[in-house]
DNA sequence: TTGTATGCGTTATCAG
DNA sequence: CTGATAACGCATACAA
């Protein structure tokens, strides 16, 4: 593999001139530049990124860290963020982080390595203390998740944008109640969940309370730690279990569309018809909800807006045009075929 | 941000000693090592990866390049590959490449930057000439896709593992024919497709021919270039169009499960019942096919095996334990609820 | 407009 | 076992 030196030698110029050619520097003779670029192309020379990053004090790049790429919900967001980033002439790095990995460490390392200007966290992150965040010395925004900040009065150290999971979950549950359901089962996250799973469960409980319904523990299903994920299979399996207590509920609310789909299947397999015999509702607004049969009543998260706000927020900070802030976007209750009044 | 020098100074040792501590070198006093690690922890020192990559002549790492992260089919494969990679004490880099980006360039650059030992391409890649591949000087395997190699006699320059898209597609179509269908519509890729889309269409045509059925162009639907993707929405829209010629077909074969789901929805919305009024089949074996209503007849690609073989192949070459070879794995015809005999 | 020389943070070599 | 020091490939200040 050749280096910039080789190219310089071949071209009969100094390395800096080659460097200038590569990096679109203004002060270089157009002819020499063209000649150099020609040679570069012929020799398939590719600058070594490590060396560049090492030398450069800054770069125009941001990164998105996604926890568990499995969530199809993020795909659209990533697409939009990437597009928007490129429109701003920044380069975009997508970094996946393992479920058990510490995204903060990954972030800090990445910032060092790539000299990032900012970071976006997609999902995860909730369990970290603000002390840990202090080490991250570039602006960042938590998208689709936030940690509860005890000190609301102070100027926040980061931005966040998400829907109000508690309120939206309340909205869905309340809709079911108002539709006449009084026995509403829920497929929830793990018992120890401290993130959106918890919020959505709390919204459910609150709505029940306000509708004078006492929660029935036997129809509150939890995912199992280290075993279940937000998958159709999980929804299916938990629903199967629940179906043994068939007379205990008239509606099922799954805190994610993927779970809801699995639940639907389990119900349908018993010969029951949705929503005639049982209503089913989800959360997220995944594409499958539109095309599933029956189409799925759900809370749609405003994906495009979520992404747009996220990227705008970040660039505002980067360009010193604004402060960090917490943005909450409204979700949308989509009543479709899978639920009915009773 | 502190560097290795700072740490050395603080510890009162030389940089090389710190380096030894970091990199688990054998020849270092355990006590000094522990002391150094302590200081490192306290100061949150993180080595600069760029500098490391620059200096190191090699690293134990491989990368997976995925074209268009959108395909849920790849998620499982990635998971398995990653797991397997870590078991072999290699680090794993997942790199997404844009739909319009040249994955080969990305690969070459990445190899340089990270000193990779090998590469796995997931999807894409088909349109490149073997000349282009010559620049890639580490072993690589094409997973889930391959380019037709004119010179089969020579020892291949890379490995590939995939199902036989032509044969599997033939299998599905033939099944439909044998089930009594003679008017089988297909939702295919773009007209100019040169990859799996083409193979699957050809398998369909061949099967029709062998069953003495003349292809009917009016029920061969193509995705539109630069507009459609393998999404439910595309399947839905194309199916809507096709439904105007309702009497022209008794079955629909979509070359991807995602398309099939959209098609199912379009059919169901007309009030027709699947499979009573129309059979629908897909391809891939996505999770949704199991939980969709009706569950989807499809060709299941052996995801786990695909992934395992891929990673094994790569490591065999890396460790000089084997030659490059082309592996074709059998798909599995899963007859479920969405199709019936007529 | 161009070339030379320096240093980015690490690892590896070699001498202690 | 440890410490100086020379690369790694590039960008840039400075000199020409």
XYZ file of C-alpha atoms (C1' of nucleotides) in Angstrom:
716
model
C 0.000 0.000 0.000
C 1.353 3.347 -0.913
C 1.386 6.378 1.248
C 1.207 10.064 0.599
C 4.959 10.054 0.308
C 4.916 7.615 -2.551
C 2.420 9.722 -4.393
C 4.526 12.803 -3.777
C 7.597 11.061 -5.097
C 5.800 9.784 -8.165
C 4.394 13.199 -8.883
C 7.711 14.862 -8.213
C 6.204 17.202 -5.636
C 6.275 17.586 -1.903
C 3.895 15.755 0.411
C 2.175 18.929 1.448
C 1.196 19.604 -2.107
C -0.380 16.206 -2.340
C -2.104 16.854 0.923
C -3.428 20.111 -0.418
C -4.757 18.381 -3.469
C -6.540 15.779 -1.432
C -8.090 18.174 1.003
C -9.286 20.734 -1.491
C -7.036 23.434 -0.267
C -7.361 26.706 -2.100
C -3.706 27.617 -2.469
C -2.628 25.098 -5.014
C -2.092 25.333 -8.714
C -5.092 23.782 -10.434
C -2.868 22.030 -12.913
C -0.645 20.384 -10.370
C -3.709 19.450 -8.426
C -5.245 17.768 -11.406
C -2.038 15.953 -12.164
C -1.810 14.699 -8.616
C -5.403 13.561 -8.537
C -4.753 11.697 -11.734
C -1.844 9.811 -10.250
C -3.837 9.092 -7.129
C -6.606 7.567 -9.159
C -4.231 5.476 -11.197
C -2.561 4.080 -8.147
C -5.736 3.591 -6.159
C -4.230 5.547 -3.383
C -6.438 5.915 -0.330
C -5.364 8.156 2.541
C -5.003 6.419 5.851
C -7.846 7.474 8.046
C -6.124 6.682 11.279
C -3.311 9.024 10.470
C -5.739 11.713 9.486
C -7.771 11.411 12.638
C -4.655 11.388 14.682
C -3.334 14.537 13.153
C -6.522 16.485 12.808
C -7.631 18.440 15.823
C -11.223 18.380 14.707
C -13.430 16.975 12.046
C -16.879 17.644 10.788
C -18.542 14.493 11.946
C -21.201 13.294 14.296
C -22.163 9.815 15.361
C -25.326 8.004 16.192
C -25.106 5.275 18.791
C -27.852 2.719 18.626
C -28.459 0.217 21.343
C -29.439 -3.075 19.801
C -29.890 -2.603 16.109
C -32.773 -5.015 16.239
C -35.376 -2.369 16.758
C -36.943 -1.709 13.354
C -38.370 1.445 14.778
C -34.945 3.079 14.661
C -34.245 2.337 11.047
C -36.376 5.140 9.728
C -34.969 7.555 12.223
C -31.436 6.690 11.286
C -32.184 7.221 7.640
C -33.534 10.680 8.243
C -30.761 11.683 10.606
C -28.147 10.532 8.168
C -29.719 12.431 5.330
C -30.004 15.575 7.346
C -26.418 15.257 8.525
C -25.105 15.030 5.025
C -27.129 18.033 4.007
C -25.185 19.924 6.607
C -21.959 18.689 5.087
C -21.061 16.644 8.081
C -20.100 13.046 7.869
C -22.108 10.508 9.689
C -20.999 7.534 11.713
C -23.387 4.855 12.782
C -22.175 2.872 15.727
C -24.043 -0.044 17.109
C -23.614 -0.862 20.730
C -24.248 -4.209 22.302
C -27.095 -4.688 24.681
C -24.697 -5.301 27.564
C -22.118 -2.737 26.515
C -21.776 0.674 28.104
C -22.768 3.147 25.429
C -21.147 5.960 27.305
C -17.728 4.375 27.160
C -18.205 3.674 23.506
C -19.189 7.268 22.970
C -16.217 8.703 24.802
C -13.843 6.483 22.926
C -15.406 7.297 19.606
C -15.250 11.015 20.225
C -11.553 10.718 20.917
C -10.866 8.573 17.964
C -12.892 10.416 15.377
C -12.787 13.860 16.893
C -16.554 14.024 16.771
C -18.520 17.225 17.043
C -21.551 15.629 18.604
C -23.360 12.465 19.469
C -26.858 11.137 19.275
C -27.964 8.274 21.484
C -30.810 6.214 20.155
C -32.464 4.135 22.823
C -30.752 2.768 25.885
C -28.772 5.149 28.109
C -31.412 5.550 30.775
C -29.558 3.984 33.642
C -26.515 6.211 33.699
C -25.892 8.874 36.235
C -25.250 12.415 35.164
C -21.832 12.113 36.706
C -20.884 9.656 34.030
C -22.050 12.030 31.368
C -19.652 14.665 32.523
C -16.824 12.865 30.780
C -18.442 13.357 27.437
C -17.121 16.672 26.316
C -19.123 17.140 23.150
C -22.789 18.038 22.905
C -25.144 15.112 22.688
C -28.813 14.416 22.534
C -30.762 11.501 23.875
C -33.323 10.536 21.337
C -36.269 8.334 22.162
C -35.169 8.119 25.752
C -34.117 10.292 28.613
C -33.058 9.873 32.167
C -35.081 11.474 34.850
C -33.234 14.527 35.934
C -33.595 15.378 39.564
C -32.395 18.905 39.154
C -34.873 20.313 36.715
C -34.107 23.831 37.647
C -30.587 23.854 36.334
C -29.728 24.238 32.685
C -29.608 20.711 31.320
C -26.288 19.282 30.252
C -27.784 17.520 27.273
C -30.808 17.555 25.074
C -33.422 14.902 24.776
C -36.314 14.321 22.501
C -38.956 11.672 22.846
C -42.629 11.148 23.299
C -44.036 11.146 26.772
C -44.213 7.419 27.240
C -46.190 7.739 30.413
C -48.786 10.060 28.938
C -49.089 8.165 25.662
C -49.493 4.907 27.453
C -52.096 6.544 29.608
C -53.828 7.723 26.464
C -54.017 4.240 25.020
C -55.216 2.637 28.215
C -57.724 5.362 28.757
C -59.039 4.873 25.253
C -59.558 1.192 25.980
C -61.325 1.996 29.228
C -63.578 4.521 27.576
C -64.352 1.905 24.950
C -65.905 -0.101 27.722
C -63.082 -2.441 28.591
C -62.607 -2.990 32.271
C -60.438 -6.054 32.144
C -57.358 -4.964 30.253
C -54.350 -7.229 30.255
C -50.912 -5.746 29.586
C -47.771 -7.235 28.174
C -45.070 -5.216 29.829
C -41.285 -5.119 30.080
C -39.251 -6.923 32.685
C -40.082 -6.274 36.295
C -36.846 -4.455 36.910
C -37.171 -2.216 33.884
C -36.186 1.349 34.551
C -36.734 2.797 31.132
C -39.650 3.233 28.758
C -41.040 -0.096 29.831
C -41.557 1.243 33.307
C -43.084 4.480 32.100
C -45.525 2.722 29.855
C -46.604 0.417 32.627
C -47.106 3.350 34.964
C -49.210 5.130 32.393
C -51.354 2.039 32.141
C -51.793 1.814 35.890
C -52.607 5.468 36.237
C -55.267 5.277 33.554
C -56.842 2.286 35.181
C -56.926 4.128 38.462
C -58.552 7.191 36.965
C -61.174 4.968 35.465
C -61.838 3.312 38.775
C -60.430 0.017 37.735
C -58.372 -1.948 40.155
C -55.267 -3.435 38.523
C -55.351 -7.202 38.392
C -51.885 -8.608 38.837
C -52.773 -11.864 37.187
C -53.218 -10.119 33.850
C -50.107 -7.983 34.083
C -47.490 -9.929 32.204
C -43.817 -9.195 32.420
C -41.058 -10.140 30.086
C -38.361 -12.260 31.632
C -34.982 -10.786 32.344
C -32.188 -12.007 30.067
C -34.595 -14.083 28.081
C -37.270 -12.048 26.417
C -36.887 -9.148 24.059
C -39.340 -6.926 22.283
C -40.086 -9.566 19.693
C -43.123 -11.167 18.192
C -42.069 -14.449 19.651
C -42.134 -13.007 23.148
C -45.562 -11.519 22.603
C -46.765 -14.830 21.292
C -45.411 -16.828 24.180
C -46.638 -14.515 26.903
C -50.039 -14.339 25.296
C -50.259 -18.104 25.164
C -49.732 -18.154 28.865
C -52.310 -15.482 29.425
C -54.893 -17.279 27.333
C -55.232 -19.849 30.037
C -57.114 -17.223 31.968
C -59.345 -16.423 29.080
C -62.237 -14.948 31.023
C -60.075 -12.496 32.874
C -59.700 -9.910 30.122
C -61.453 -8.389 27.161
C -58.508 -6.444 25.835
C -54.756 -6.786 25.672
C -52.387 -3.879 25.519
C -48.839 -4.726 24.518
C -46.275 -2.016 25.143
C -44.730 -2.556 21.715
C -46.181 -3.366 18.327
C -43.894 -6.323 17.880
C -45.251 -7.850 21.062
C -48.785 -7.052 19.968
C -48.350 -8.896 16.697
C -47.228 -12.008 18.500
C -50.139 -11.672 20.869
C -52.578 -11.340 17.986
C -51.325 -14.529 16.479
C -51.674 -16.404 19.738
C -55.241 -15.224 20.097
C -56.162 -15.993 16.516
C -54.793 -19.486 16.848
C -57.339 -20.256 19.529
C -60.052 -19.580 16.993
C -60.977 -16.303 18.576
C -61.488 -13.283 16.363
C -59.912 -9.908 16.951
C -61.483 -7.556 17.897
C -64.781 -9.355 18.274
C -63.633 -11.653 21.031
C -60.702 -9.642 22.247
C -59.216 -6.264 21.487
C -55.495 -5.854 21.014
C -53.463 -2.654 21.088
C -49.799 -1.921 20.597
C -47.363 0.949 20.832
C -44.812 2.471 18.426
C -46.516 2.691 15.065
C -44.387 0.186 13.189
C -45.092 -0.377 9.523
C -46.360 -3.869 10.196
C -49.214 -2.442 12.221
C -50.664 -0.952 9.078
C -50.431 -4.160 7.114
C -51.202 -6.673 9.772
C -54.500 -8.413 9.719
C -56.322 -6.963 11.529
C -54.510 -3.666 11.348
C -53.229 -2.706 14.735
C -54.498 -0.006 17.040
C -51.411 1.699 18.367
C -49.683 4.846 19.474
C -47.686 6.196 16.598
C -44.416 7.819 17.477
C -43.729 10.698 15.098
C -40.610 9.210 13.596
C -39.770 11.901 11.086
C -40.277 14.696 13.531
C -38.396 12.881 16.250
C -35.438 12.570 13.914
C -35.634 16.101 12.609
C -35.836 17.662 16.029
C -32.998 15.489 17.228
C -30.633 16.560 14.520
C -31.680 20.207 14.685
C -31.144 20.301 18.397
C -27.689 18.838 18.071
C -26.572 21.212 15.368
C -27.903 24.175 17.220
C -25.657 23.369 20.111
C -22.716 22.564 17.911
C -23.089 25.907 16.209
C -23.678 27.673 19.487
C -27.090 28.774 18.350
C -28.954 27.383 21.262
C -29.119 25.751 24.625
C -29.726 22.167 25.501
C -33.361 21.424 26.056
C -35.801 18.630 26.608
C -38.335 18.231 23.858
C -41.414 16.110 24.190
C -43.321 15.301 21.034
C -46.908 14.153 20.959
C -47.699 10.629 19.900
C -50.816 9.822 17.969
C -53.486 7.364 18.963
C -54.242 5.335 15.872
C -57.476 3.469 16.287
C -57.593 0.717 13.745
C -59.167 -2.670 13.339
C -57.751 -4.561 16.284
C -59.817 -2.864 18.963
C -63.521 -2.215 19.410
C -66.002 -0.836 21.873
C -67.878 -3.252 24.051
C -7.715 14.597 27.503
C -4.635 12.916 28.756
C -2.318 10.764 26.749
C -0.120 7.847 27.527
C 2.627 10.302 28.319
C 0.615 11.940 31.043
C -0.122 8.618 32.609
C 3.546 7.709 32.446
C 4.519 10.955 34.103
C 1.927 10.587 36.831
C 3.040 7.040 37.512
C 6.664 7.987 37.373
C 7.433 5.398 34.731
C 8.236 5.395 31.030
C 5.616 5.322 28.340
C 6.587 1.879 27.222
C 5.795 0.512 30.633
C 2.354 2.012 30.474
C 1.921 0.566 27.039
C 2.897 -2.828 28.373
C 0.376 -2.551 31.114
C -2.393 -1.629 28.731
C -1.661 -4.331 26.231
C -1.215 -7.184 28.666
C 2.399 -7.687 27.866
C 4.062 -10.480 29.794
C 7.294 -8.783 30.720
C 6.118 -6.323 33.273
C 6.155 -6.358 37.033
C 2.663 -7.257 38.230
C 2.819 -4.606 40.914
C 3.772 -1.760 38.641
C 1.153 -2.950 36.232
C -1.516 -2.861 38.861
C -0.418 0.558 39.979
C -0.573 1.855 36.461
C -3.986 0.362 35.812
C -5.174 2.007 38.965
C -4.031 5.427 37.819
C -5.561 4.839 34.428
C -8.897 4.055 35.975
C -8.781 7.070 38.217
C -8.034 9.401 35.370
C -10.434 7.794 32.927
C -7.647 7.496 30.471
C -8.622 5.928 27.160
C -5.970 5.088 24.589
C -6.385 6.800 21.263
C -7.517 4.273 18.756
C -6.305 6.177 15.753
C -2.791 6.182 17.052
C -3.010 2.505 17.806
C -4.298 1.594 14.419
C -1.684 3.734 12.835
C 1.148 2.126 14.664
C -0.015 -1.440 14.749
C 0.886 -3.553 11.790
C -2.043 -5.873 12.342
C -5.001 -6.383 14.570
C -7.337 -9.199 15.347
C -10.447 -7.844 13.787
C -12.876 -8.529 11.023
C -15.715 -6.464 9.644
C -19.141 -7.088 8.269
C -20.358 -4.737 5.583
C -24.098 -4.572 5.221
C -25.773 -2.922 2.317
C -28.857 -1.129 3.529
C -29.425 -1.954 7.150
C -33.128 -1.961 6.459
C -33.296 -5.647 5.746
C -34.518 -7.333 8.909
C -33.341 -10.585 7.468
C -29.751 -9.615 8.168
C -30.222 -8.787 11.806
C -30.183 -12.352 12.976
C -27.213 -13.167 10.830
C -25.259 -10.267 12.196
C -25.990 -11.332 15.713
C -24.684 -14.809 15.130
C -21.618 -13.664 13.233
C -20.751 -11.223 15.955
C -21.123 -13.825 18.637
C -19.004 -16.285 16.780
C -16.353 -13.679 16.106
C -16.007 -12.832 19.731
C -15.736 -16.454 20.630
C -12.683 -16.543 18.449
C -11.268 -13.567 20.347
C -11.508 -11.296 17.383
C -13.123 -7.942 17.522
C -16.021 -7.224 15.297
C -16.827 -4.149 13.280
C -20.205 -3.603 11.730
C -20.154 -1.162 8.896
C -23.239 -0.083 7.107
C -22.928 0.996 3.537
C -25.340 3.226 1.732
C -27.446 1.882 -1.060
C -25.622 4.011 -3.608
C -22.193 3.671 -2.072
C -19.512 1.378 -3.393
C -19.043 -1.276 -0.760
C -15.733 -2.286 -2.230
C -14.223 1.129 -1.682
C -15.544 1.176 1.811
C -14.025 -2.231 2.401
C -10.611 -1.305 1.089
C -10.534 1.834 3.156
C -11.658 0.036 6.254
C -9.047 -2.658 5.876
C -6.380 0.004 5.710
C -7.673 1.946 8.615
C -8.375 -0.897 10.987
C -5.847 -3.385 9.714
C -8.582 -5.959 9.284
C -7.951 -9.644 8.922
C -11.012 -10.335 6.854
C -14.313 -9.041 5.567
C -17.833 -10.308 5.181
C -20.191 -8.738 2.688
C -23.836 -9.077 3.496
C -26.042 -8.410 0.506
C -25.212 -6.117 -2.368
C -21.874 -6.570 -4.158
C -23.224 -8.460 -7.151
C -22.431 -5.918 -9.795
C -18.716 -5.660 -9.270
C -16.159 -7.174 -11.562
C -13.547 -9.499 -10.220
C -10.959 -6.979 -11.285
C -12.236 -4.621 -8.628
C -11.932 -7.297 -6.039
C -8.256 -7.694 -6.713
C -7.534 -4.579 -4.676
C -8.909 -6.167 -1.581
C -5.921 -7.893 -0.103
C -7.585 -9.697 2.774
C -9.784 -12.758 2.554
C -13.469 -12.069 2.264
C -16.705 -13.929 1.852
C -19.864 -12.912 0.113
C -22.775 -13.937 2.200
C -26.286 -14.144 0.850
C -25.103 -13.070 -2.549
C -22.503 -13.917 -5.084
C -21.451 -12.736 -8.474
C -21.599 -15.143 -11.301
C -18.103 -16.213 -11.954
C -17.286 -16.911 -15.550
C -14.203 -18.905 -14.769
C -15.500 -21.683 -12.617
C -12.528 -23.840 -13.244
C -10.030 -21.655 -11.493
C -9.615 -21.539 -7.760
C -11.990 -18.840 -6.574
C -10.580 -15.638 -5.144
C -13.261 -15.397 -2.524
C -15.818 -17.488 -0.746
C -19.535 -17.169 -0.967
C -22.421 -18.720 0.826
C -26.068 -18.374 -0.025
C -29.103 -20.315 -0.995
C -29.706 -21.067 -4.634
C -32.170 -18.313 -5.325
C -33.023 -19.673 -8.706
C -33.671 -23.191 -7.469
C -35.572 -22.122 -4.383
C -37.719 -19.795 -6.372
C -38.349 -22.627 -8.784
C -39.311 -24.794 -5.861
C -41.890 -22.331 -4.649
C -43.391 -21.738 -8.052
C -43.460 -25.410 -8.791
C -45.240 -26.030 -5.527
C -47.891 -23.529 -6.510
C -48.261 -25.135 -9.918
C -48.567 -28.592 -8.446
C -51.194 -27.223 -6.107
C -53.249 -26.554 -9.151
C -52.517 -22.911 -9.761
C -52.026 -21.990 -13.363
C -52.380 -18.260 -13.086
C -49.632 -17.197 -10.758
C -48.826 -13.550 -10.469
C -45.403 -12.497 -9.266
C -44.193 -9.391 -7.508
C -40.630 -9.111 -8.688
C -37.687 -6.738 -8.404
C -36.957 -3.916 -10.789
C -36.665 -4.747 -14.440
C -32.983 -4.028 -14.509
C -32.197 -6.101 -11.434
C -29.067 -8.159 -11.761
C -29.009 -9.780 -8.383
C -31.242 -12.104 -6.406
C -34.284 -10.412 -7.843
C -33.332 -11.610 -11.281
C -32.563 -15.119 -10.131
C -35.841 -15.467 -8.335
C -37.748 -14.256 -11.356
C -35.919 -16.702 -13.568
C -36.709 -19.552 -11.219
C -40.338 -18.595 -11.441
C -40.290 -18.512 -15.227
C -38.515 -21.816 -15.483
C -40.993 -23.512 -13.195
C -43.879 -22.157 -15.183
C -42.307 -23.479 -18.340
C -41.764 -26.935 -16.927
C -45.384 -27.003 -15.919
C -46.473 -25.993 -19.371
C -47.679 -22.629 -18.313
C -47.077 -19.683 -20.519
C -45.934 -16.617 -18.568
C -48.443 -13.815 -18.630
C -46.704 -10.478 -18.686
C -49.690 -8.658 -17.333
C -49.366 -10.437 -14.029
C -45.612 -10.047 -13.713
C -45.168 -6.944 -11.589
C -41.891 -5.139 -11.267
C -40.754 -2.745 -8.624
C -39.884 0.685 -9.903
C -36.284 1.772 -10.045
C -35.300 4.384 -7.470
C -38.727 4.338 -5.978
C -39.637 0.973 -4.590
C -37.803 -1.109 -2.056
C -38.466 -4.483 -0.511
C -41.083 -3.062 1.805
C -44.599 -3.901 2.803
C -45.745 -0.633 1.350
C -44.369 -1.607 -2.062
C -46.051 -4.967 -1.919
C -49.287 -3.294 -0.955
C -49.163 -0.761 -3.734
C -48.217 -3.173 -6.471
C -50.870 -5.583 -5.343
C -53.490 -2.849 -5.437
C -52.600 -2.292 -9.033
C -52.749 -5.972 -9.802
C -56.135 -6.367 -8.170
C -57.687 -4.482 -11.027
C -57.142 -7.616 -13.058
C -58.701 -9.798 -10.442
C -59.639 -12.705 -12.696
C -56.175 -13.083 -14.098
C -54.617 -14.952 -11.209
C -55.346 -17.396 -8.432
C -52.060 -17.052 -6.627
C -49.487 -14.380 -5.979
C -45.853 -15.063 -5.352
C -43.880 -12.175 -3.913
C -40.117 -12.554 -4.043
C -39.765 -11.324 -0.464
C -41.844 -11.803 2.659
C -42.088 -8.090 3.249
C -43.658 -7.644 -0.165
C -45.949 -10.591 0.484
C -47.258 -9.070 3.690
C -48.174 -5.871 1.893
C -49.833 -7.897 -0.834
C -51.836 -9.868 1.707
C -53.157 -6.705 3.212
C -54.189 -5.326 -0.167
C -56.064 -8.518 -0.955
C -57.733 -8.713 2.431
C -58.934 -5.151 2.117
C -60.991 -6.064 -0.927
C -62.898 -8.441 1.247
C -61.280 -11.470 -0.299
C -60.021 -14.202 1.977
C -56.573 -15.744 1.799
C -56.108 -18.484 0.776
C -59.681 -19.225 -0.128
C -59.923 -16.599 -2.829
C -56.272 -16.190 -3.541
C -53.068 -17.850 -2.411
C -50.056 -15.780 -1.417
C -46.473 -16.913 -1.043
C -43.317 -15.128 -0.021
C -39.597 -15.721 0.246
C -37.037 -15.372 3.052
C -38.636 -16.792 6.148
C -38.912 -13.610 8.179
C -40.306 -13.817 11.669
C -43.423 -11.936 10.639
C -44.368 -14.767 8.304
C -44.923 -16.988 11.313
C -47.080 -14.503 13.133
C -48.923 -12.948 10.253
C -52.526 -13.751 9.753
C -52.726 -15.948 7.791
C -49.258 -17.290 8.388
C -47.202 -17.022 5.273
C -46.102 -19.788 2.966
C -42.496 -19.035 2.167
C -39.003 -20.268 1.473
C -37.032 -20.147 4.662
C -33.417 -19.231 4.332
C -31.361 -21.078 6.936
C -30.197 -18.012 8.776
C -28.178 -19.635 11.512
C -26.422 -21.969 9.184
C -25.790 -19.235 6.657
C -24.111 -17.205 9.363
C -22.150 -20.093 10.819
C -20.806 -21.236 7.495
C -19.910 -17.696 6.591
C -17.845 -17.112 9.668
C -16.248 -20.542 9.542
C -15.239 -20.088 5.966
C -13.646 -16.775 6.692
C -11.666 -17.980 9.644
C -10.484 -21.013 7.809
C -8.905 -18.809 5.213
C -7.521 -16.407 7.759
C -5.886 -19.273 9.568
C -4.715 -20.864 6.374
C -6.725 -23.950 7.085
C -8.614 -23.964 3.857
C -9.334 -22.678 0.411
C -11.971 -20.295 -0.755
C -15.088 -22.037 -1.849
C -18.654 -21.449 -2.890
C -21.212 -22.917 -0.565
C -24.858 -23.267 -1.446
C -27.250 -24.038 1.367
C -30.707 -25.473 0.877
C -33.735 -23.370 1.615
C -36.856 -24.855 3.051
C -40.311 -24.653 1.591
C -42.620 -23.763 4.442
C -46.186 -24.393 3.485
C -48.404 -22.496 5.840
C -51.835 -20.953 5.833
C -51.585 -18.459 3.027
C -51.669 -20.946 0.183
C -53.965 -23.805 -0.732
C -54.609 -26.338 -3.438
C -57.263 -25.606 -5.972
C 2.370 28.404 -5.135
C 5.385 24.963 -3.149
C 8.576 22.169 -0.079
C 10.602 20.947 4.623
C 10.125 19.785 9.076
C 7.492 18.836 13.164
C 4.278 16.372 15.953
C -0.322 13.875 16.624
C -0.483 9.205 20.453
C 0.934 4.694 20.149
C 3.675 0.477 19.814
C 7.986 -1.868 19.036
C 12.950 -2.124 19.111
C 16.783 -1.941 21.504
C 19.839 -0.974 25.010
C 20.156 -0.820 29.882
C 11.855 -5.851 34.103
C 12.258 -0.885 32.362
C 13.073 3.469 29.641
C 14.491 6.145 25.540
C 13.533 6.610 20.902
C 12.206 5.629 16.267
C 8.623 4.898 13.296
C 3.351 4.706 11.667
C 0.916 8.315 7.664
C -0.703 12.515 7.533
C -1.659 17.812 8.013
C 0.178 22.115 8.844
C 3.219 26.048 10.307
C 6.771 28.077 8.429
C 10.189 29.030 5.229
C 11.244 29.615 0.499
